[in-house]
CSV table of C-alpha atoms in Angstrom, one decimal:
chain,number,residue,atom,x,y,z
P,965,UNK,CA,10.8,21.3,-4.3
P,966,UNK,CA,12.1,17.6,-5.8
P,967,UNK,CA,9.3,15.3,-6.8
P,968,UNK,CA,9.3,13.6,-3.3
P,969,UNK,CA,7.6,17.4,-1.9
P,970,UNK,CA,5.8,17.9,-5.0
P,971,UNK,CA,4.0,13.9,-5.1
P,972,UNK,CA,3.7,14.4,-1.3
P,973,UNK,CA,1.9,18.2,-1.4
P,974,UNK,CA,0.2,17.1,-4.6
P,975,UNK,CA,-1.0,13.8,-2.6
P,976,UNK,CA,-2.5,15.3,0.6
P,977,UNK,CA,-4.1,17.8,-1.8
P,978,UNK,CA,-6.4,15.0,-3.9
P,979,UNK,CA,-7.0,12.7,-0.9
P,980,UNK,CA,-8.6,15.4,0.5
P,981,UNK,CA,-10.3,16.7,-2.7
P,982,UNK,CA,-11.5,12.5,-2.9
P,983,UNK,CA,-13.0,12.5,1.3
P,984,UNK,CA,-14.4,15.5,1.0
P,985,UNK,CA,-16.3,15.1,-2.9
P,986,UNK,CA,-15.8,11.2,-3.1
P,987,UNK,CA,-14.8,12.4,-7.3
P,988,UNK,CA,-14.3,10.1,-9.9
P,989,UNK,CA,-11.9,13.5,-10.9
P,990,UNK,CA,-9.4,12.7,-7.9
P,991,UNK,CA,-9.3,9.3,-8.3
P,992,UNK,CA,-8.6,9.6,-11.7
P,993,UNK,CA,-5.9,12.2,-10.7
P,994,UNK,CA,-5.0,10.1,-7.9
P,995,UNK,CA,-3.7,7.8,-11.1
P,996,UNK,CA,-2.3,10.0,-13.2
P,997,UNK,CA,0.1,10.4,-10.2
P,998,UNK,CA,0.6,7.3,-9.4
P,999,UNK,CA,2.2,6.1,-12.9
P,1000,UNK,CA,4.7,9.5,-12.3
P,1001,UNK,CA,5.2,7.8,-9.0
P,1002,UNK,CA,6.4,4.7,-11.1
P,1003,UNK,CA,8.5,6.8,-13.3
P,1004,UNK,CA,10.1,8.5,-10.6
P,1005,UNK,CA,11.1,5.3,-9.0
P,1006,UNK,CA,8.8,5.7,-5.4
P,1007,UNK,CA,8.2,2.5,-3.9
P,1008,UNK,CA,4.6,1.6,-2.6
P,1009,UNK,CA,5.7,1.6,1.0
P,1010,UNK,CA,6.9,5.2,0.4
P,1011,UNK,CA,3.6,5.9,-0.8
P,1012,UNK,CA,2.0,4.0,2.4
P,1013,UNK,CA,3.9,6.1,4.5
P,1014,UNK,CA,3.1,9.3,2.8
P,1015,UNK,CA,-0.9,8.1,2.5
P,1016,UNK,CA,-0.5,8.1,6.8
P,1017,UNK,CA,1.3,11.1,7.3
P,1018,UNK,CA,-1.3,13.5,5.3
P,1019,UNK,CA,-4.0,11.1,7.4
P,1020,UNK,CA,-2.9,12.5,10.6
P,1021,UNK,CA,-2.4,16.2,9.5
P,1022,UNK,CA,-6.3,15.6,7.9
P,1023,UNK,CA,-7.3,14.1,11.4
P,1024,UNK,CA,-5.0,14.9,13.6
P,1025,UNK,CA,-7.6,12.6,16.1
P,1026,UNK,CA,-6.6,9.8,14.2
P,1027,UNK,CA,-6.1,6.9,17.0
P,1028,UNK,CA,-2.7,6.0,17.5
P,1029,UNK,CA,-4.1,2.0,16.5
P,1030,UNK,CA,-4.7,2.8,13.4
P,1031,UNK,CA,-1.6,4.9,13.1
P,1032,UNK,CA,0.4,1.7,14.2
P,1033,UNK,CA,-1.5,-0.5,11.8
P,1034,UNK,CA,0.4,1.3,9.3
P,1035,UNK,CA,3.7,0.8,9.9
P,1036,UNK,CA,2.7,-2.7,10.0
P,1037,UNK,CA,1.5,-2.3,6.1
P,1038,UNK,CA,4.6,-0.1,5.9
P,1039,UNK,CA,6.9,-3.0,6.4
P,1040,UNK,CA,4.8,-5.7,4.8
P,1041,UNK,CA,5.1,-3.7,1.4
P,1042,UNK,CA,8.8,-3.4,1.8
P,1043,UNK,CA,9.2,-6.8,0.0
P,1044,UNK,CA,6.7,-5.1,-3.2
P,1045,UNK,CA,9.0,-2.2,-2.8
P,1046,UNK,CA,12.6,-4.2,-3.7
P,1047,UNK,CA,10.5,-7.2,-5.9
P,1048,UNK,CA,9.8,-3.6,-8.2
P,1049,UNK,CA,13.6,-2.3,-7.7
P,1050,UNK,CA,14.5,-6.2,-9.5
P,1051,UNK,CA,12.0,-5.2,-12.4
P,1052,UNK,CA,13.3,-2.0,-12.8
P,1053,UNK,CA,16.7,-3.5,-13.1
P,1054,UNK,CA,15.9,-6.4,-15.1
P,1055,UNK,CA,14.2,-4.0,-17.7
P,1056,UNK,CA,17.2,-1.6,-17.9
P,1057,UNK,CA,19.5,-4.6,-18.7
P,1058,UNK,CA,17.1,-5.5,-21.3
P,1059,UNK,CA,16.7,-1.9,-23.1
L,1055,UNK,CA,-9.0,-22.8,2.1
L,1056,UNK,CA,-7.2,-21.0,-0.5
L,1057,UNK,CA,-4.2,-19.0,0.0
L,1058,UNK,CA,-5.9,-15.7,-0.4
L,1059,UNK,CA,-8.2,-16.9,2.5
L,1060,UNK,CA,-5.1,-18.2,4.2
L,1061,UNK,CA,-3.9,-14.5,3.4
L,1062,UNK,CA,-6.6,-12.6,5.3
L,1063,UNK,CA,-6.9,-14.7,8.6
L,1064,UNK,CA,-3.3,-14.4,9.0
L,1065,UNK,CA,-3.2,-10.5,8.2
L,1066,UNK,CA,-5.9,-10.4,10.7
L,1067,UNK,CA,-4.0,-12.6,13.1
L,1068,UNK,CA,-0.6,-10.7,13.1
L,1069,UNK,CA,-1.7,-7.3,12.4
L,1070,UNK,CA,-3.6,-7.6,15.9
L,1071,UNK,CA,-0.7,-9.0,17.6
L,1072,UNK,CA,1.5,-6.2,16.0
L,1073,UNK,CA,-1.3,-3.2,17.4
L,1074,UNK,CA,-1.4,-4.7,20.8
L,1075,UNK,CA,2.1,-5.7,21.9
L,1076,UNK,CA,4.0,-3.7,19.2
L,1077,UNK,CA,6.3,-6.6,18.6
L,1078,UNK,CA,9.0,-6.6,16.3
L,1079,UNK,CA,8.1,-10.9,15.9
L,1080,UNK,CA,4.9,-9.8,14.4
L,1081,UNK,CA,6.6,-7.6,12.3
L,1082,UNK,CA,9.2,-10.1,10.9
L,1083,UNK,CA,6.0,-12.7,10.6
L,1084,UNK,CA,4.6,-9.8,8.4
L,1085,UNK,CA,7.4,-9.9,6.5
L,1086,UNK,CA,7.7,-13.4,5.6
L,1087,UNK,CA,3.8,-13.4,5.0
L,1088,UNK,CA,4.8,-11.0,2.2
L,1089,UNK,CA,7.1,-12.8,0.8
L,1090,UNK,CA,4.2,-15.5,0.7
L,1091,UNK,CA,2.1,-13.0,-0.5
L,1092,UNK,CA,4.4,-11.9,-3.3
L,1093,UNK,CA,4.7,-15.5,-5.0
L,1094,UNK,CA,1.6,-16.4,-4.6
L,1095,UNK,CA,0.8,-13.0,-6.3
L,1096,UNK,CA,-1.1,-11.0,-5.1
L,1097,UNK,CA,-1.2,-7.8,-6.1
L,1098,UNK,CA,-0.2,-4.4,-3.5
L,1099,UNK,CA,-3.5,-3.1,-3.7
L,1100,UNK,CA,-5.1,-6.9,-2.8
L,1101,UNK,CA,-3.0,-6.3,0.9
L,1102,UNK,CA,-4.1,-2.9,1.2
L,1103,UNK,CA,-7.9,-4.1,0.7
L,1104,UNK,CA,-7.3,-6.8,3.3
L,1105,UNK,CA,-5.5,-4.3,5.5
L,1106,UNK,CA,-8.5,-1.8,5.3
L,1107,UNK,CA,-10.6,-5.1,6.0
L,1108,UNK,CA,-9.2,-5.9,8.9
L,1109,UNK,CA,-9.3,-2.5,10.5
L,1110,UNK,CA,-13.1,-2.0,10.2
L,1111,UNK,CA,-13.5,-5.5,11.5
L,1112,UNK,CA,-11.3,-4.5,14.8
L,1113,UNK,CA,-12.5,-1.0,14.9
L,1114,UNK,CA,-16.1,-1.0,13.7
L,1115,UNK,CA,-16.4,2.7,14.9
L,1116,UNK,CA,-13.5,3.6,12.2
L,1117,UNK,CA,-14.5,7.1,10.6
L,1118,UNK,CA,-15.7,6.3,7.6
L,1119,UNK,CA,-13.2,9.1,6.4
L,1120,UNK,CA,-10.4,7.0,7.1
L,1121,UNK,CA,-12.0,4.0,5.2
L,1122,UNK,CA,-12.6,7.0,2.5
L,1123,UNK,CA,-9.0,7.3,2.0
L,1124,UNK,CA,-8.0,3.3,1.7
L,1125,UNK,CA,-10.6,3.7,-1.7
L,1126,UNK,CA,-7.9,6.1,-2.6
L,1127,UNK,CA,-4.7,4.3,-1.9
L,1128,UNK,CA,-6.0,1.5,-3.4
L,1129,UNK,CA,-6.7,3.2,-6.7
L,1130,UNK,CA,-3.2,4.3,-6.4
L,1131,UNK,CA,-1.9,1.5,-5.7
L,1132,UNK,CA,-3.2,-0.4,-9.1
L,1133,UNK,CA,-0.2,1.1,-11.4
L,1134,UNK,CA,2.2,-0.4,-8.8
L,1135,UNK,CA,0.3,-4.3,-9.1
L,1136,UNK,CA,0.8,-3.5,-13.1
L,1137,UNK,CA,4.0,-2.7,-12.8
L,1138,UNK,CA,4.8,-5.7,-10.5
L,1139,UNK,CA,2.9,-7.9,-12.9
L,1140,UNK,CA,4.8,-6.8,-16.0
L,1141,UNK,CA,8.0,-7.6,-14.1
L,1142,UNK,CA,6.6,-11.6,-13.5
L,1143,UNK,CA,5.4,-11.6,-17.5
L,1144,UNK,CA,9.5,-10.4,-18.1
L,1145,UNK,CA,11.0,-12.4,-16.0
L,1146,UNK,CA,8.6,-15.8,-16.9
L,1147,UNK,CA,10.0,-14.8,-20.5
L,1148,UNK,CA,13.3,-14.8,-19.4
L,1149,UNK,CA,14.0,-18.2,-17.3
């Protein structure tokens, strides 16, 4: 299983737990996972895409407009992903 | 009106239009706005927070679990925001 598959299944599990229990522990686990995701060069728009997929799985009756809104958010976030890639290549040149 | 207020009202307007019309033009406008947001040092988690607020305004009956999921996504995205801040300070030192 590659990191993206691990990320997706872990994200699903931690988010489900957060929604059910509103637990700080799940938030903390999410933060730990986000550090790993950054190290593995997962872009912010990929995270949002996973988030949307998980919501669709957990709530199959989620309204279409909400799902459509995620397409917009993903497009909006792409420039943030590019800015972060630039950051990484800049850092790689420095060290 | 400061940039965050402009961003919020523009984001609401463009997202509403995208959901209603599924238009490429709205996606494009979103991308233009995301570049401005990056320049104005708006973090990715702030964008997600605005997205959630706009959905709540547009769909007051949105289920609580979906809103709660955004709190998780915002926390998850905070490390991406920090990584981007780091990028900016690194760039400021270089130029």
